[in-house]
PDB file of C-alpha atoms in Angstrom:
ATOM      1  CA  UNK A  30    -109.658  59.184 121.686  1.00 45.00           C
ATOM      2  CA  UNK A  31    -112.765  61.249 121.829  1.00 41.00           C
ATOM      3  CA  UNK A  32    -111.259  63.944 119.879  1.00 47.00           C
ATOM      4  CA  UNK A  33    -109.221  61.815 117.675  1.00 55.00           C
ATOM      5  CA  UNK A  34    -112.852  60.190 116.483  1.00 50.00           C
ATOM      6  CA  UNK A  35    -114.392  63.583 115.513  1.00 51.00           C
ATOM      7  CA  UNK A  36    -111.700  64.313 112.671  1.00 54.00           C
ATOM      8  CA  UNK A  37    -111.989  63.947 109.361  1.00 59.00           C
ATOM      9  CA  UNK A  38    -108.808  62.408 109.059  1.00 72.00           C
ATOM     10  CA  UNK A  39    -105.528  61.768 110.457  1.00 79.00           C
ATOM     11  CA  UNK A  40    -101.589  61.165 109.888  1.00 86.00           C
ATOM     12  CA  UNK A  41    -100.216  57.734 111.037  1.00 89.00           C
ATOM     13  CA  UNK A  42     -96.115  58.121 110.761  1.00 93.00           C
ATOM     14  CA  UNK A  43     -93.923  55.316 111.248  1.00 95.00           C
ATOM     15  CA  UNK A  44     -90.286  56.151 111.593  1.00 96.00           C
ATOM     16  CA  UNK A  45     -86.710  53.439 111.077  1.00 97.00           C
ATOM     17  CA  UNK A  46     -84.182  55.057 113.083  1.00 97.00           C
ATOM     18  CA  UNK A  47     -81.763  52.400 113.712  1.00 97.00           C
ATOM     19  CA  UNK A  48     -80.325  49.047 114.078  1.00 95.00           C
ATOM     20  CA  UNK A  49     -77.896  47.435 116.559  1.00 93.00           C
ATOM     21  CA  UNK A  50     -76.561  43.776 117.239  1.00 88.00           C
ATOM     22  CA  UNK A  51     -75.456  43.146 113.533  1.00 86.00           C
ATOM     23  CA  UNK A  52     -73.028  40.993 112.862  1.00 77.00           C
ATOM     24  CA  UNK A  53     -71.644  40.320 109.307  1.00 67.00           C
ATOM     25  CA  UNK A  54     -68.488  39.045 107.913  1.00 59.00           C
ATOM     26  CA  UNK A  55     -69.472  39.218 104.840  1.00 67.00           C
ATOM     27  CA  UNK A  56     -70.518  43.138 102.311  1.00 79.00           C
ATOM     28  CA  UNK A  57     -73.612  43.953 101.604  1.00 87.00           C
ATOM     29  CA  UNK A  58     -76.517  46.302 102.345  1.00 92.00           C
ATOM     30  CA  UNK A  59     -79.023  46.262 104.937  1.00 93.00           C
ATOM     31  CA  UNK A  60     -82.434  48.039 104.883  1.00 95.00           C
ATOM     32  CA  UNK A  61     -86.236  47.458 106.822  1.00 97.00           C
ATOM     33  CA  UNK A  62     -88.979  46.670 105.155  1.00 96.00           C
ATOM     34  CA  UNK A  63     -92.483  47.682 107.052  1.00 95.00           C
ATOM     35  CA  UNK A  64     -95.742  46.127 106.561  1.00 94.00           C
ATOM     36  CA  UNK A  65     -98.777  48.346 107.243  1.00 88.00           C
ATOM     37  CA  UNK A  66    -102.176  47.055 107.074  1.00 80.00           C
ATOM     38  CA  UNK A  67    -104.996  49.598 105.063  1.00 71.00           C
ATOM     39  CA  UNK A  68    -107.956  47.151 105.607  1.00 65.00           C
ATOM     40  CA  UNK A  69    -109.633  44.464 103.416  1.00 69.00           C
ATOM     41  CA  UNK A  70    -106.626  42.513 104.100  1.00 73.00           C
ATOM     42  CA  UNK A  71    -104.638  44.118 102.210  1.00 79.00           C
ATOM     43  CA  UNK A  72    -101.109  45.560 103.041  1.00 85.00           C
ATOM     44  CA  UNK A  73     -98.575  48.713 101.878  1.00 89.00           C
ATOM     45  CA  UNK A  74     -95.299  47.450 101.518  1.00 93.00           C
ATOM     46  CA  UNK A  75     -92.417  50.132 102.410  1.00 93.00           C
ATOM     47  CA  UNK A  76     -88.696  49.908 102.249  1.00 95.00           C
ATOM     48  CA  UNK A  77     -85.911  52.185 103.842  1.00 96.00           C
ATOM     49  CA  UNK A  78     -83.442  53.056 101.799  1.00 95.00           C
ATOM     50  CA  UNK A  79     -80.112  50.530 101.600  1.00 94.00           C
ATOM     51  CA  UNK A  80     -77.254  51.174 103.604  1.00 93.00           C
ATOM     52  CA  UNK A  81     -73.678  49.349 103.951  1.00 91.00           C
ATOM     53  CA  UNK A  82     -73.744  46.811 106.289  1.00 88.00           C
ATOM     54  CA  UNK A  83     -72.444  47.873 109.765  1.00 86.00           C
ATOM     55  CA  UNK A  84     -73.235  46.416 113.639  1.00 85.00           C
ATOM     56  CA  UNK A  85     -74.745  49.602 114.048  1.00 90.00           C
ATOM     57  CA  UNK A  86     -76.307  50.941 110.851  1.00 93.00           C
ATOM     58  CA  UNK A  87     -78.289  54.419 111.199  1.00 96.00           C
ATOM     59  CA  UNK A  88     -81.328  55.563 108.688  1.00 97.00           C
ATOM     60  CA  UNK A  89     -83.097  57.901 110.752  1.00 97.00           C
ATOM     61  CA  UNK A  90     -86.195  57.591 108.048  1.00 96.00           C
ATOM     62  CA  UNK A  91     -90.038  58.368 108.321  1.00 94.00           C
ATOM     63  CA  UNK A  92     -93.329  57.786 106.750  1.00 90.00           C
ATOM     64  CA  UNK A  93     -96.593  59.062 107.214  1.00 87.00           C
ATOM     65  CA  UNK A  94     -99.793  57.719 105.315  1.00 84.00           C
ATOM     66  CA  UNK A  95    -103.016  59.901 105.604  1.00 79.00           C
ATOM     67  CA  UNK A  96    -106.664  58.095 106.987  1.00 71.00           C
ATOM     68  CA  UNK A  97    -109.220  59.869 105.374  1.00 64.00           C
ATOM     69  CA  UNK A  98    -111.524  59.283 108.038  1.00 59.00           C
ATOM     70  CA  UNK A  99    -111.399  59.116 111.986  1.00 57.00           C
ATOM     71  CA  UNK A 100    -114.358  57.812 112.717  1.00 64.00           C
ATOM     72  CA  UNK A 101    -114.726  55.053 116.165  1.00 70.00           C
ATOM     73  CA  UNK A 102    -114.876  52.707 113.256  1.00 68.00           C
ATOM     74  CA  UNK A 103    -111.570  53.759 111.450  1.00 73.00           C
ATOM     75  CA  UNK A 104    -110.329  53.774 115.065  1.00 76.00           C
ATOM     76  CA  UNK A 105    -111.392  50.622 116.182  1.00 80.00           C
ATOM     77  CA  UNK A 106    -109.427  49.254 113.734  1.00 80.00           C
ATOM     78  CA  UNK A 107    -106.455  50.974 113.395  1.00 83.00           C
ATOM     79  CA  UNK A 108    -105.783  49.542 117.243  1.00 85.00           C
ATOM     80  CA  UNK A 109    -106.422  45.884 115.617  1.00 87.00           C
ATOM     81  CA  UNK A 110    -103.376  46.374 113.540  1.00 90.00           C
ATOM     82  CA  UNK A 111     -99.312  46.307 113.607  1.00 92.00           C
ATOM     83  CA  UNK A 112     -96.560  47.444 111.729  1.00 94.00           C
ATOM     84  CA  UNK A 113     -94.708  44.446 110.759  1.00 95.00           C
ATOM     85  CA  UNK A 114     -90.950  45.375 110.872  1.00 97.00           C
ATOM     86  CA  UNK A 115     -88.916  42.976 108.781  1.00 95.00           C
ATOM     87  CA  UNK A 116     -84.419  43.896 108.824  1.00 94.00           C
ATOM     88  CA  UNK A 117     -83.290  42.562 105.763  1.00 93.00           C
ATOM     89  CA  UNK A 118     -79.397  42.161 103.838  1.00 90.00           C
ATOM     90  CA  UNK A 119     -78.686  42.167 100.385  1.00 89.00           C
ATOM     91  CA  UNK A 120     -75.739  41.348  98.692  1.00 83.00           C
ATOM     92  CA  UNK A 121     -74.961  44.127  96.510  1.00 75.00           C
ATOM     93  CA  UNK A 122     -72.586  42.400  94.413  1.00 70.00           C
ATOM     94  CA  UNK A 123     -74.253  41.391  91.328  1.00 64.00           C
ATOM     95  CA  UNK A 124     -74.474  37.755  89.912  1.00 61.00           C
ATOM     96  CA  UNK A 125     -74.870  37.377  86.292  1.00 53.00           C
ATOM     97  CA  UNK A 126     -75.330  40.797  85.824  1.00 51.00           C
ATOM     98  CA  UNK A 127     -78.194  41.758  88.519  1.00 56.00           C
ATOM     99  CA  UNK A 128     -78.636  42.361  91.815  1.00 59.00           C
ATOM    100  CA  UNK A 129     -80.158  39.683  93.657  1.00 66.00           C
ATOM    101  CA  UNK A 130     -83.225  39.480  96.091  1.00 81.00           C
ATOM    102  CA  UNK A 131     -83.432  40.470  99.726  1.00 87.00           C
ATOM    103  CA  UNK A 132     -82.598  38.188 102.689  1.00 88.00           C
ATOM    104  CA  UNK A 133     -84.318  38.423 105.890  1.00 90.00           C
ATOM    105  CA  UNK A 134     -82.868  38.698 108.808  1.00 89.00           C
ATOM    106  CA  UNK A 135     -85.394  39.596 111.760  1.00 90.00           C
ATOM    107  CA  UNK A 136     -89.091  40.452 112.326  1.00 93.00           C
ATOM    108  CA  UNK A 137     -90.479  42.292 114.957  1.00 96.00           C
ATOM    109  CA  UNK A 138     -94.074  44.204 115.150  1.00 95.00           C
ATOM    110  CA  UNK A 139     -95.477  47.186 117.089  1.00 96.00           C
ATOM    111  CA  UNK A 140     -99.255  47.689 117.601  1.00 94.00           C
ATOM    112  CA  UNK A 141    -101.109  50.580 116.847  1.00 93.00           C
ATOM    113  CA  UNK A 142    -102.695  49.970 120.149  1.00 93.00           C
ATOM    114  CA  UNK A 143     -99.878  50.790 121.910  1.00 95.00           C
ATOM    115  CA  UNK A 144     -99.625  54.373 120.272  1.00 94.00           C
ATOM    116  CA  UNK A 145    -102.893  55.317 121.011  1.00 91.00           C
ATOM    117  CA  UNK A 146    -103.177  54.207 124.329  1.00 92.00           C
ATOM    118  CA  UNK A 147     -99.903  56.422 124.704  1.00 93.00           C
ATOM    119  CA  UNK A 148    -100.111  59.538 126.396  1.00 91.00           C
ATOM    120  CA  UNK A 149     -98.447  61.730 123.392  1.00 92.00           C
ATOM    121  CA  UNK A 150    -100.056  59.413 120.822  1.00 92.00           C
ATOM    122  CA  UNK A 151     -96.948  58.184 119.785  1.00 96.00           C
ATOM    123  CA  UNK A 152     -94.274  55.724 121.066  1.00 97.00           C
ATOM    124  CA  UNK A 153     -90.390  55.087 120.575  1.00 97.00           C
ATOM    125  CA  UNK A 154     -88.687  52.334 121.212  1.00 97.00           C
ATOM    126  CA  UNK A 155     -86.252  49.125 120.736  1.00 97.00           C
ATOM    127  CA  UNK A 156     -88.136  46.113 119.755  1.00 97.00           C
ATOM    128  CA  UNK A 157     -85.727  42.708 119.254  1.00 94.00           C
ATOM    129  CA  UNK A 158     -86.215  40.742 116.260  1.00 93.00           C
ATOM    130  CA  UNK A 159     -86.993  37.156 115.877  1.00 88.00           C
ATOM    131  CA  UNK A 160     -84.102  35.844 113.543  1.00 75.00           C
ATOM    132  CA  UNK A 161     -85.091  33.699 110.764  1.00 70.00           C
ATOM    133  CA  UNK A 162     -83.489  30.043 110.396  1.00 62.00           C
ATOM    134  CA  UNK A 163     -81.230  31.616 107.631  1.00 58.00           C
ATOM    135  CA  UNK A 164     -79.075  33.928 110.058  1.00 57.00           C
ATOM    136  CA  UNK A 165     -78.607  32.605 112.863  1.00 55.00           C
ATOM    137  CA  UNK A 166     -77.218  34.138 115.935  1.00 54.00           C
ATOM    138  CA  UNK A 167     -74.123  33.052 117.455  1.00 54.00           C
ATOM    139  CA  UNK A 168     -74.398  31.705 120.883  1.00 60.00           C
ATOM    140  CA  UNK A 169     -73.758  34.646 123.497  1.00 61.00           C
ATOM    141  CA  UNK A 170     -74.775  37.082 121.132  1.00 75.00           C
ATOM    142  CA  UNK A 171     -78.058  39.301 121.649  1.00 83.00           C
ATOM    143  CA  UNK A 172     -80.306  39.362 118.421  1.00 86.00           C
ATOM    144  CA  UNK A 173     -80.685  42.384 116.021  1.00 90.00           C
ATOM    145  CA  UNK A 174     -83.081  45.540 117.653  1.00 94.00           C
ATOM    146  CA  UNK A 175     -84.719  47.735 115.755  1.00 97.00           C
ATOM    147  CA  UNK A 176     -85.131  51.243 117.555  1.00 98.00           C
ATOM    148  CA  UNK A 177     -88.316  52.558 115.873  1.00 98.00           C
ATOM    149  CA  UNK A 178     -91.322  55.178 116.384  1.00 97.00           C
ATOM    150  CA  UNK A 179     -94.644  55.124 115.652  1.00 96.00           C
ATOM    151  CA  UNK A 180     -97.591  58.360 116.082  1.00 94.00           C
ATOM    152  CA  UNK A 181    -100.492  59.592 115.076  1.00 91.00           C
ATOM    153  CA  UNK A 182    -100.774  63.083 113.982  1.00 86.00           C
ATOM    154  CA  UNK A 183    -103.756  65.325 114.247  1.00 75.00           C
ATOM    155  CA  UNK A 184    -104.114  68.132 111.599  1.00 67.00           C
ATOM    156  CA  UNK A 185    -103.554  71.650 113.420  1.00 60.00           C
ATOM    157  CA  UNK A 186    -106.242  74.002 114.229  1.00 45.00           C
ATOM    158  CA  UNK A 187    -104.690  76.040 111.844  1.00 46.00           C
ATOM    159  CA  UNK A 188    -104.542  73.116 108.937  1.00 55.00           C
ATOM    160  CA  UNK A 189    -107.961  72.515 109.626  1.00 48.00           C
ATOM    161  CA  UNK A 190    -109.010  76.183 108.811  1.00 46.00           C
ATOM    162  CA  UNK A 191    -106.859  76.898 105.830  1.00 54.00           C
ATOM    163  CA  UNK A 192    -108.509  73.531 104.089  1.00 55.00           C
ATOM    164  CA  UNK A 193    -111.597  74.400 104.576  1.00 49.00           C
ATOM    165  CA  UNK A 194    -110.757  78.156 103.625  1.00 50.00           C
ATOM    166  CA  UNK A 195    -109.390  77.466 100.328  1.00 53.00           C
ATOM    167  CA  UNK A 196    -112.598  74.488  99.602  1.00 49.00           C
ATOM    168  CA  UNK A 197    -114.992  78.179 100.865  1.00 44.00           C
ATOM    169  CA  UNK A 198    -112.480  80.486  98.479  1.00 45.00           C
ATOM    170  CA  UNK A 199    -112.803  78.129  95.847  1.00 48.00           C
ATOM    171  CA  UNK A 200    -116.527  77.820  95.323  1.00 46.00           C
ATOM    172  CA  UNK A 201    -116.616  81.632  95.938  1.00 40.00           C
ATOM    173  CA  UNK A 202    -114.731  82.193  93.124  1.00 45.00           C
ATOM    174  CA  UNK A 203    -116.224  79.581  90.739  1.00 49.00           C
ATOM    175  CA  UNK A 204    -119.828  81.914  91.458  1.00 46.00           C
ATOM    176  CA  UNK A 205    -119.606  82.456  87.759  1.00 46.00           C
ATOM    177  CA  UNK A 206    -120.233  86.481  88.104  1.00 45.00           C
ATOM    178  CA  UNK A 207    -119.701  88.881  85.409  1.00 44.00           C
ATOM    179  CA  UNK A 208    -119.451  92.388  87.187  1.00 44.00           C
ATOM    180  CA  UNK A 209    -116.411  91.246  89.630  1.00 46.00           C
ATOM    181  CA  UNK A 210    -118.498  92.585  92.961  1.00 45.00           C
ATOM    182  CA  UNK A 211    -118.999  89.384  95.133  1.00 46.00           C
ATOM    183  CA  UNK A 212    -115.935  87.176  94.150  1.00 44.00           C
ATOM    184  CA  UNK A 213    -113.190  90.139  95.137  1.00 44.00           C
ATOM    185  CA  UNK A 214    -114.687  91.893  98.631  1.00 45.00           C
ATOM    186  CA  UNK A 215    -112.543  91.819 100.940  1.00 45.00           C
ATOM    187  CA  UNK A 216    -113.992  88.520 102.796  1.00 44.00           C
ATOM    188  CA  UNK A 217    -111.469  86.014 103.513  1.00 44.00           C
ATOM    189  CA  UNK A 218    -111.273  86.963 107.039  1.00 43.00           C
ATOM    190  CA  UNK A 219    -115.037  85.911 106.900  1.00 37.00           C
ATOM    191  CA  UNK A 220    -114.505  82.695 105.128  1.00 37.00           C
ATOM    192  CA  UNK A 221    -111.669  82.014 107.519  1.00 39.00           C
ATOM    193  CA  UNK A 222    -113.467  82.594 110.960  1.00 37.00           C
ATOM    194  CA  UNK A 223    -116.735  80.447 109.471  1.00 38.00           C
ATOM    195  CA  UNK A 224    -114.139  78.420 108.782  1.00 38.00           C
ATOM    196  CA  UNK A 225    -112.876  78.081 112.126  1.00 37.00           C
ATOM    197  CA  UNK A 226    -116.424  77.887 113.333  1.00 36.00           C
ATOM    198  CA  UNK A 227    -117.252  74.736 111.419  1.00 40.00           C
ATOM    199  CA  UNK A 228    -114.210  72.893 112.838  1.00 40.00           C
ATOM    200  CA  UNK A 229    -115.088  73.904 116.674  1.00 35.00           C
TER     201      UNK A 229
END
């Protein structure tokens, strides 16, 4: 966490690989829908794409939001929050000419706590969804799973340099010189190892 906290930002990817447990007699289209929190209360609402209803449907999808800071603060509450997983079904035959809204089938949620407690900073696994009064599971029958992952991404050592590189390269070359001498010298290997320096 210590070295997470001295970034200047980071990549939080959340990834819908598949579903098991389904069943359905009637067609449709399933996708998930994830909830992320981005503070103030307020949330970014993402959907996989829609796939034909199986028992077993597959997506294999990811996502990855930037945090623009990685402060203890940002930290501190990025392990306060969850992904809120929702499996939904639509029917994708239309009534009166349009497709109609989304049911929901199951909710589960994974904590950001959990991936950065992790060893790898990240964290893959089933989670079981808590059906909704509208589908209801026949007795016997396990309820839908989710198999999802969740990390957070540190930019490279190499990232790191080549942003800052091109922010140096920039301003060198916006000097405003007339005579061509400074902007064009041969220096990027400078810029790039003060670069380098800065991040360390």
């Amino acid at each position: 966490m210590a070295v997470l906290q001295n970034l200047s930002s980071l990549n939080c990817e959340v990834k819908i690989i598949e579903a098991k447990n389904l069943e359905f007699k009637s067609k449709g289209k399933v996708f998930v829908r994830c909830y992320l929190c981005t503070g103030n209360n307020q949330k970014i609402r993402l959907n996989s794409r829609e796939i034909p209803s199986t028992s077993h449907p597959y997506w294999n999808e990811s996502t990855s939001l930037e945090c623009s800071t990685a402060n203890s603060y940002c930290m501190d509450q990025l392990k306060q929050q969850r992904v809120v997983f929702e499996l939904r079904w639509r029917n994708n035959s239309p009534m009166l000419g349009r497709i109609g809204g989304s049911k929901l089938l199951g909710r589960a949620e994974v904590s950001w706590k959990d991936v950065l407690e992790s060893s790898e900073l990240a964290v893959q696994r089933w989670i079981t969804t808590t059906p909704t009064s509208s589908y209801h599971v026949l007795e016997g029958l396990k309820p839908p799973a989710l198999h999802v992952g969740m990390k957070v991404v540190a930019p490279s050592m190499a990232e790191m340099v080549n942003k800052k590189r091109n922010v140096a390269l920039k301003r060198w070359n916006d000097c405003g010189c007339r005579h061509g001498n400074c902007c064009h010298n041969g220096d990027d290997e400078i810029f790039a190892l003060v670069a380098a320096i800065e991040v360390l």
